[in-house]
Coordinates of C-alpha atoms and ligand atoms in Angstrom, one line a residue:
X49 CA 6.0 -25.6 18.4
X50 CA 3.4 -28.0 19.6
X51 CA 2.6 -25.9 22.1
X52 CA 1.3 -23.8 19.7
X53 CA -0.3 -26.1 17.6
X54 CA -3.7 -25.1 18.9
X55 CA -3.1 -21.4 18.7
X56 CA -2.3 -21.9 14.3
X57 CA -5.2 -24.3 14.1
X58 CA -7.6 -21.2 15.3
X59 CA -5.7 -18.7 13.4
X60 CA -5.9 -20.5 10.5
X61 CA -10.0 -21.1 11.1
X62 CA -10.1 -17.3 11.7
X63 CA -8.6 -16.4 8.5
X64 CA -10.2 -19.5 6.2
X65 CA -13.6 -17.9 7.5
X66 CA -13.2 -14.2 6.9
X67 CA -11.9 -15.1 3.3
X68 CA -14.9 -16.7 2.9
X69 CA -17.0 -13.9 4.1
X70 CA -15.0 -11.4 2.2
X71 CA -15.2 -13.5 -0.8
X72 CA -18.6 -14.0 -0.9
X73 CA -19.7 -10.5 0.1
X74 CA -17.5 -9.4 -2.5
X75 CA -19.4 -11.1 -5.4
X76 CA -22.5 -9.6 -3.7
X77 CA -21.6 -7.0 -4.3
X78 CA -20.3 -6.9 -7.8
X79 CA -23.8 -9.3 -8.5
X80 CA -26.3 -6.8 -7.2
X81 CA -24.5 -3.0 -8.0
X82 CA -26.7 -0.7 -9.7
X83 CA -26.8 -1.0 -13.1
X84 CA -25.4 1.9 -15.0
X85 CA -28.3 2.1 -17.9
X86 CA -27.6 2.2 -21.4
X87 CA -29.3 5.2 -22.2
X88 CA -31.6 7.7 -20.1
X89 CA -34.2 8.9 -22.7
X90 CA -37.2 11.1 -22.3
X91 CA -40.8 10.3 -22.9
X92 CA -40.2 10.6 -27.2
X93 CA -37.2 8.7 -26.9
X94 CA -34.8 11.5 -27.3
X95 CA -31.3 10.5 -25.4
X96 CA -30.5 11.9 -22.6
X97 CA -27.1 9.9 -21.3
X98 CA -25.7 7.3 -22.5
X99 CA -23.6 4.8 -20.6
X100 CA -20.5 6.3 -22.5
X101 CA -21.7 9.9 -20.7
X102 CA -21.6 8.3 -17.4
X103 CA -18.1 6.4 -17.8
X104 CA -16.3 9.4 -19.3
X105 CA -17.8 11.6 -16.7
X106 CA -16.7 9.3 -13.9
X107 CA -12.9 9.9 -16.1
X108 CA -13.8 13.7 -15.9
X109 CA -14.4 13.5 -12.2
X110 CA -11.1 11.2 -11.6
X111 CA -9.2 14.0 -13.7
X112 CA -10.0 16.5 -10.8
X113 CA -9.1 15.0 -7.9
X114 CA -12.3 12.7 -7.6
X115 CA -13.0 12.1 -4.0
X116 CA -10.8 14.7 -3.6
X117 CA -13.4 17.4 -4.7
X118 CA -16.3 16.4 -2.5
X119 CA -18.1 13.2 -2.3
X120 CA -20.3 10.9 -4.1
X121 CA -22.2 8.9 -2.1
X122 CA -20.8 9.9 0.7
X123 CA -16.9 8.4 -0.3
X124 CA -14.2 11.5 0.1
X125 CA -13.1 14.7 1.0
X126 CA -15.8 16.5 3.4
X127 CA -15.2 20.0 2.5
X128 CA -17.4 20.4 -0.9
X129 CA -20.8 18.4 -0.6
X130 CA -21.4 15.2 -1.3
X131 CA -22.4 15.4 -5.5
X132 CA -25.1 13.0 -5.1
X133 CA -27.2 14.1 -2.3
X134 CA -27.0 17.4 -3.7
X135 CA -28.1 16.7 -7.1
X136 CA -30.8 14.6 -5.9
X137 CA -32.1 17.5 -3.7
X138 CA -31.4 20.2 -6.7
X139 CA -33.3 18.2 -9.2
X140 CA -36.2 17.2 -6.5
X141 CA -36.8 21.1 -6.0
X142 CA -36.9 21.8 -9.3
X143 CA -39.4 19.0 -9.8
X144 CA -41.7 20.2 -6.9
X145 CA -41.4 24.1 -8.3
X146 CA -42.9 22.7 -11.9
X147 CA -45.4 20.6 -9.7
X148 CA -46.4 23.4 -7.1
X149 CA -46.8 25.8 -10.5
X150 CA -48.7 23.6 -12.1
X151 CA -51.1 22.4 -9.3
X152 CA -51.1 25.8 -7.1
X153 CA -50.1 28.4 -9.4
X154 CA -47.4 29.3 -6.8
X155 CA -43.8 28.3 -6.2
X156 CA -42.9 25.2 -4.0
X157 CA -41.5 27.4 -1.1
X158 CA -44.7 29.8 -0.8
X159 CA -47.4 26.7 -0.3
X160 CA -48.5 25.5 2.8
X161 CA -47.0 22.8 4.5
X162 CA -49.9 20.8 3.9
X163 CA -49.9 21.2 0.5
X164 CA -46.0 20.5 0.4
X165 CA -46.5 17.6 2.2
X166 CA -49.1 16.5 -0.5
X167 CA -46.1 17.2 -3.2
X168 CA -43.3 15.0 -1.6
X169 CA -45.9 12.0 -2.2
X170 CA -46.0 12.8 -5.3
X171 CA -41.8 13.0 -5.6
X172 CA -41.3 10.2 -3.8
X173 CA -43.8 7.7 -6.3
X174 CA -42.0 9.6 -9.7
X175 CA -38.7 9.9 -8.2
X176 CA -38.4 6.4 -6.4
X177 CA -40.4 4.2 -9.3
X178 CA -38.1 2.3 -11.5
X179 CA -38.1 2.4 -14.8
X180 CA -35.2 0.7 -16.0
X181 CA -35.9 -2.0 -18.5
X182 CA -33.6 -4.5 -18.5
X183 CA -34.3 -5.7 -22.1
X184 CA -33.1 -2.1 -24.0
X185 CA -31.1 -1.4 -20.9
X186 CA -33.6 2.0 -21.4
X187 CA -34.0 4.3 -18.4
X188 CA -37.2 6.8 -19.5
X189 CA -37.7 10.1 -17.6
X190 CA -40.5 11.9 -17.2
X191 CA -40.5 15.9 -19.1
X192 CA -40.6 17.3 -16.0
X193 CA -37.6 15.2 -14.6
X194 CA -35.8 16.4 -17.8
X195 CA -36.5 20.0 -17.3
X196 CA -35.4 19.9 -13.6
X197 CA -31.9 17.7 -14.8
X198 CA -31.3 20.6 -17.3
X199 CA -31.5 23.1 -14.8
X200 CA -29.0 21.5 -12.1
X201 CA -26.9 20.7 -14.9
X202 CA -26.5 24.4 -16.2
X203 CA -26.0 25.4 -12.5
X204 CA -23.0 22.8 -12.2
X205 CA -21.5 23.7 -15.7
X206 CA -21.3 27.0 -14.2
X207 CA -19.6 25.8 -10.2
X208 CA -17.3 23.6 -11.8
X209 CA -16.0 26.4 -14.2
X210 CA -15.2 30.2 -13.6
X211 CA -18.6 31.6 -13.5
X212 CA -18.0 34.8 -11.5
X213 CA -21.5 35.0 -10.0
X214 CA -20.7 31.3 -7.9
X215 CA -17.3 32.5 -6.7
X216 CA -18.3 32.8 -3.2
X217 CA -19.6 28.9 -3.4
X218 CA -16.0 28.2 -4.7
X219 CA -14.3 29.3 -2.2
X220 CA -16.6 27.8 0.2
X221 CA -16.0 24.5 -1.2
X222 CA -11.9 25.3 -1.6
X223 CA -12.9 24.6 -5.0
X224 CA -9.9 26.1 -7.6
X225 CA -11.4 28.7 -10.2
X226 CA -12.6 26.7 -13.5
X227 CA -12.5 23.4 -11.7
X228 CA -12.6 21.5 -14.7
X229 CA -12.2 23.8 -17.7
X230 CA -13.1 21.7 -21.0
X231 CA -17.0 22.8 -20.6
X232 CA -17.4 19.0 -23.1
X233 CA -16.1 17.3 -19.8
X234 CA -18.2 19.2 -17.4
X235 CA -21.4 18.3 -19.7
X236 CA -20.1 14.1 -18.7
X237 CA -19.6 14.7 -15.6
X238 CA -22.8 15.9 -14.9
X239 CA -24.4 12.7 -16.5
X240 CA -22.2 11.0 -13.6
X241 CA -23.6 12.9 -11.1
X242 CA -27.2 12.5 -12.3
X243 CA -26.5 8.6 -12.4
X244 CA -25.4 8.5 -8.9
X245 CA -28.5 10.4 -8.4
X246 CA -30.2 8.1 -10.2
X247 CA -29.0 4.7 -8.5
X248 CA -29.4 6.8 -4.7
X249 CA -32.9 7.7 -5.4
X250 CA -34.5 4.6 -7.4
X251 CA -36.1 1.5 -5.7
X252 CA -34.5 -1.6 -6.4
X253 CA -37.0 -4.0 -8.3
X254 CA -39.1 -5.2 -6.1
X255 CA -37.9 -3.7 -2.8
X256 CA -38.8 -0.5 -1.5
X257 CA -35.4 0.5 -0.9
X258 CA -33.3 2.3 -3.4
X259 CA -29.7 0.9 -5.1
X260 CA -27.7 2.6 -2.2
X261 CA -29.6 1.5 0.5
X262 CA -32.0 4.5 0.7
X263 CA -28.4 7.0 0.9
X264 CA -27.7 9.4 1.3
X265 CA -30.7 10.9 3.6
X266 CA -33.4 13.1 1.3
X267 CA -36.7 13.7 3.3
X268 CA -38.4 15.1 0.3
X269 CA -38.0 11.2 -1.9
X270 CA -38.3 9.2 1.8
X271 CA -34.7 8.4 2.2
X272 CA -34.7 7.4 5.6
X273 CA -32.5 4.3 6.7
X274 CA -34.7 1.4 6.6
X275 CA -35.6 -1.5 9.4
X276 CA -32.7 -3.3 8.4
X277 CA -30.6 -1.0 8.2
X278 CA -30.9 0.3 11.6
X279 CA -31.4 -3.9 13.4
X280 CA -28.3 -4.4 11.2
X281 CA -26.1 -1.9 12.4
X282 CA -27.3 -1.8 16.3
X283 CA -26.6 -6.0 16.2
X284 CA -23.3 -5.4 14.2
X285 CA -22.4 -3.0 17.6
X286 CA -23.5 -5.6 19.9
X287 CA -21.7 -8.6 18.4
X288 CA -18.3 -6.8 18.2
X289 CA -19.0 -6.5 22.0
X290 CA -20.0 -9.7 22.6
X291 CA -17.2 -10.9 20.4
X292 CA -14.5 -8.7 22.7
X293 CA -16.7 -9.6 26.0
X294 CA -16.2 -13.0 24.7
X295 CA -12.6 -12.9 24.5
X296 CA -11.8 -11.7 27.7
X297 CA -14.0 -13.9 29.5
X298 CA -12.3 -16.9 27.9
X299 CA -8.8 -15.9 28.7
X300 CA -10.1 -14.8 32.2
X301 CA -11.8 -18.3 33.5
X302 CA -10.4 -21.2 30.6
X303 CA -6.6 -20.4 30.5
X304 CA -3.9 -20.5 33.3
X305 CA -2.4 -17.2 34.5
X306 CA 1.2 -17.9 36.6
X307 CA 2.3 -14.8 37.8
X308 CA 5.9 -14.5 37.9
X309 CA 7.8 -12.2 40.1
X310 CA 9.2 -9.2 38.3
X311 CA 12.8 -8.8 38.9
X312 CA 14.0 -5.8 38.6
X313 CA 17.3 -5.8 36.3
X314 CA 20.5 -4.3 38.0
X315 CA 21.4 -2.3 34.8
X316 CA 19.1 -0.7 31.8
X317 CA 18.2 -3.4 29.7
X318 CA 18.8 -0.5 26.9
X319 CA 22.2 0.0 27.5
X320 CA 23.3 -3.6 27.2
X321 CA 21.4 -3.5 23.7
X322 CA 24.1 -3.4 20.6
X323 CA 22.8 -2.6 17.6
X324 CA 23.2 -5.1 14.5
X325 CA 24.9 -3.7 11.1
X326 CA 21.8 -3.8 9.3
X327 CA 20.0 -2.0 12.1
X328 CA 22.7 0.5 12.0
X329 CA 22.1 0.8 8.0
X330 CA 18.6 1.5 8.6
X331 CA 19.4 5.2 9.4
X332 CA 18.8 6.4 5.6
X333 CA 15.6 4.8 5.8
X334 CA 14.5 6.2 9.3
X335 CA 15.1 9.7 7.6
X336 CA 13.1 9.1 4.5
X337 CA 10.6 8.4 7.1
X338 CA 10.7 11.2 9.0
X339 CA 11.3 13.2 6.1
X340 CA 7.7 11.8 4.4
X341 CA 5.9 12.3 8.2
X342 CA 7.1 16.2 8.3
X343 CA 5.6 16.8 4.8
X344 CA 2.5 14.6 5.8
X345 CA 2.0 17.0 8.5
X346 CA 2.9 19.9 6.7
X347 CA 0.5 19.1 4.2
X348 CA -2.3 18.1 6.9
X349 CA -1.8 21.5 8.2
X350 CA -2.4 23.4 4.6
X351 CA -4.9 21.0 3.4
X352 CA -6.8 22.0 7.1
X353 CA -6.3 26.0 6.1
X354 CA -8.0 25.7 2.8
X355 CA -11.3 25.1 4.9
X356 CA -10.8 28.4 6.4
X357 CA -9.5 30.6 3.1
X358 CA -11.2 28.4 0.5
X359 CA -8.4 29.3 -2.0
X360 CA -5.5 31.6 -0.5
X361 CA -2.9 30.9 2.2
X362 CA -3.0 34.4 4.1
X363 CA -4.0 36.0 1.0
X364 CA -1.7 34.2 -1.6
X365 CA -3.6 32.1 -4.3
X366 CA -2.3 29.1 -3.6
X367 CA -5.5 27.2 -5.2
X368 CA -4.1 28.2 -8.6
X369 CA -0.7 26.1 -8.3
X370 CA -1.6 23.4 -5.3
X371 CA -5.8 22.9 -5.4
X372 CA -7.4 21.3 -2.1
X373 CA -7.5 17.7 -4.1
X374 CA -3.9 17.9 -5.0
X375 CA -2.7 18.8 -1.3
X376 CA -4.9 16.2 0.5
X377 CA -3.9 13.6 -2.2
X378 CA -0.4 13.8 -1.5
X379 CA -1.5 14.0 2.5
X380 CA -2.9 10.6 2.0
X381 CA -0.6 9.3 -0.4
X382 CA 2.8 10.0 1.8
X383 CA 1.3 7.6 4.6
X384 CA 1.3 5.2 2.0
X385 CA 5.0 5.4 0.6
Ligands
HEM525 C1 -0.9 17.7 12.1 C2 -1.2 16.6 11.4 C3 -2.3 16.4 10.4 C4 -3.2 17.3 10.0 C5 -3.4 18.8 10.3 C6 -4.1 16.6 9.0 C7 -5.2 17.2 8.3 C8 -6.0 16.5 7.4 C9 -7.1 17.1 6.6 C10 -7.5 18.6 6.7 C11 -7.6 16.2 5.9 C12 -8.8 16.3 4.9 C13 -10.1 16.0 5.5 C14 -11.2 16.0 4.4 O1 -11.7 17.0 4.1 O2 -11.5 14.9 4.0 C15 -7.0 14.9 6.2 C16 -7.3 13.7 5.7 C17 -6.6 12.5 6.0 N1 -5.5 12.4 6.7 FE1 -4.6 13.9 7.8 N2 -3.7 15.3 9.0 C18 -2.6 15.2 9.8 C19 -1.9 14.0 10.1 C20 -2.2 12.8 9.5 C21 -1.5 11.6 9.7 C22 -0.2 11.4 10.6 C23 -2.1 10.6 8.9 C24 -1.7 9.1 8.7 C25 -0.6 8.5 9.2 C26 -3.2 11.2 8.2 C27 -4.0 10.5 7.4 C28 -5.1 11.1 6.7 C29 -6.0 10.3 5.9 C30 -6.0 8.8 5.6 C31 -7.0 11.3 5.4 C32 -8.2 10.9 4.6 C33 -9.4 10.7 5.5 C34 -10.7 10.5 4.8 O3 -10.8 10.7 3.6 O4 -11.6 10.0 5.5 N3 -3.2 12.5 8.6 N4 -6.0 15.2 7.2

């Protein structure tokens, strides 16, 4: 035991430390979130969200799979986008359309790309400015924003349920047919959406860097990963190698290495082996295992096909009884039990 005394006393330090780490980047965490706002209003005060929008839309969203059905920002399934990058780009469009009418008398995609380039400064200072005040807990949006909202939101009401004329987008996203039926729900979960949005494309007070870390990437608002971000992750790359270079190089020239002669055992060490009762009793659960691995598997396999058919199985409509979110959640789920 004493032998080892050294060996706990590390472990232990290893484990003391990272709690500490975890701990406090934890309450980081929770300490500096983005806020989610009480209400978004428009320039006469009319509401536009409310905090109750975004929490039951964020229950909407759970309802369907969640991160099951696409991503928001950037956490889940990769077959449908990722919600938040493409509201933010939907919504930033339809901003720079109103703006390139308005200024040019043409739409956004017809201008030059001088005069484009002139219009994503222009996103950038309205979309990235916040105006959150933390005394009403009142986010105001400009009309414009509000018109361009309205627009992405009608065009999601109409993905997430049956509307014929974005079937083709469905099946591209092996989304089922009316993802999310109750069109009340699909109204909240667009405020969700439009607060991720929100939090991905607004600067942090103070900071020119917006709640997520400028993520995920949109050119058009200058969503680029900032300095730190990209000295922070090269040094995090080059410490886990120093950290493993390290290692080796401590067990190579500070500890004692004794060779010993192999010998070579007359018999198979395996066939002198004789198992215990309780191993023997562990055949009942060595099946459940395997049983649970072969419908992982299976289930990997028709999760996978759903990227190729969007919503059949060789021409069966399997999305209508087992949808993409419920296949890959039970994938993930069986390596759990
Ligand atoms: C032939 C075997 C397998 C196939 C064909 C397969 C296929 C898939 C597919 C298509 C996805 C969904 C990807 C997405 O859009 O997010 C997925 C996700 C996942 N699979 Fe498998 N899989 C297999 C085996 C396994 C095994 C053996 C494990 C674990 C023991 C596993 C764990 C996972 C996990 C954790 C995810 C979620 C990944 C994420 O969200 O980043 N899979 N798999």
């Amino acid at each position: 035991m004493k032998e080892y005394k050294r060996l706990w006393m590390i472990l232990g330090l290893i484990m003391v430390g990272s709690f500490i780490l975890l701990g406090y980047f934890g309450k980081e965490i929770y300490n500096e979130r983005p806020p989610i706002p009480a209400e978004f209003v428009d320039e006469s005060g009319k509401t536009i969200y409310t905090e109750a929008d975004i929490l039951a839309g964020q229950s909407a969203w759970q309802s369907i799979g969640g991160m099951s059905v696409g991503t928001v920002w950037g956490h889940g399934a990769y077959q449908a986008p990722d919600w938040t990058a493409d509201w933010i780009h939907r919504e930033v469009l339809g901003w720079l359309d109103q703006q390139a009418q308005r200024e040019f008398g043409k739409p956004y995609d017809q201008l030059s790309e001088r005069d484009q380039a002139t219009l994503h400064y222009d996103a950038q200072q309205a979309f990235r400015k916040n105006t959150y005040d933390q005394a009403t807990g009142k986010v105001t949006l400009s009309a414009d924003r509000v018109r361009s909202i309205e627009g992405v939101a009608a065009y999601y009401d109409k993905l997430f349920g049956s509307d014929p004329e974005l079937h083709k987008l469905r099946e591209a996203y092996a989304m089922k047919e009316d993802t999310l039926p109750d069109a009340d729900k699909r109204a909240k979960l667009n405020a969700f959406f439009f607060w991720s949005a929100w939090a991905a494309s607004t600067n942090r007070p103070n900071l020119d860097v917006t709640y997520t870390n400028n993520w995920p990437h949109e050119p058009l608002i200058g969503n680029h990963p900032s300095a730190e971000n990209v000295i922070w992750s090269i040094s995090s790359v080059v410490t886990l190698i120093f950290g493993i270079g390290s290692v080796i190089w401590i067990w190579a020239f500070f500890t004692r290495h004794e060779h010993d002669e192999i010998v070579i055992p007359e018999r198979d060490p395996l066939t002198l082996v004789k198992l215990t009762p309780s191993q023997k009793a562990l055949w009942k659960y060595l099946l459940v295992v395997a049983a649970l691995f072969f419908t992982q598997v299976m289930l990997g396999g028709f999760t996978a096909h759903y990227t190729v058919e969007g919503q059949d199985f060789y021409g069966i409509p399997v999305a209508d009884w087992l949808p993409y979110s419920l296949t890959r959640t039970w994938h993930i789920q069986s390596a759990i039990f």
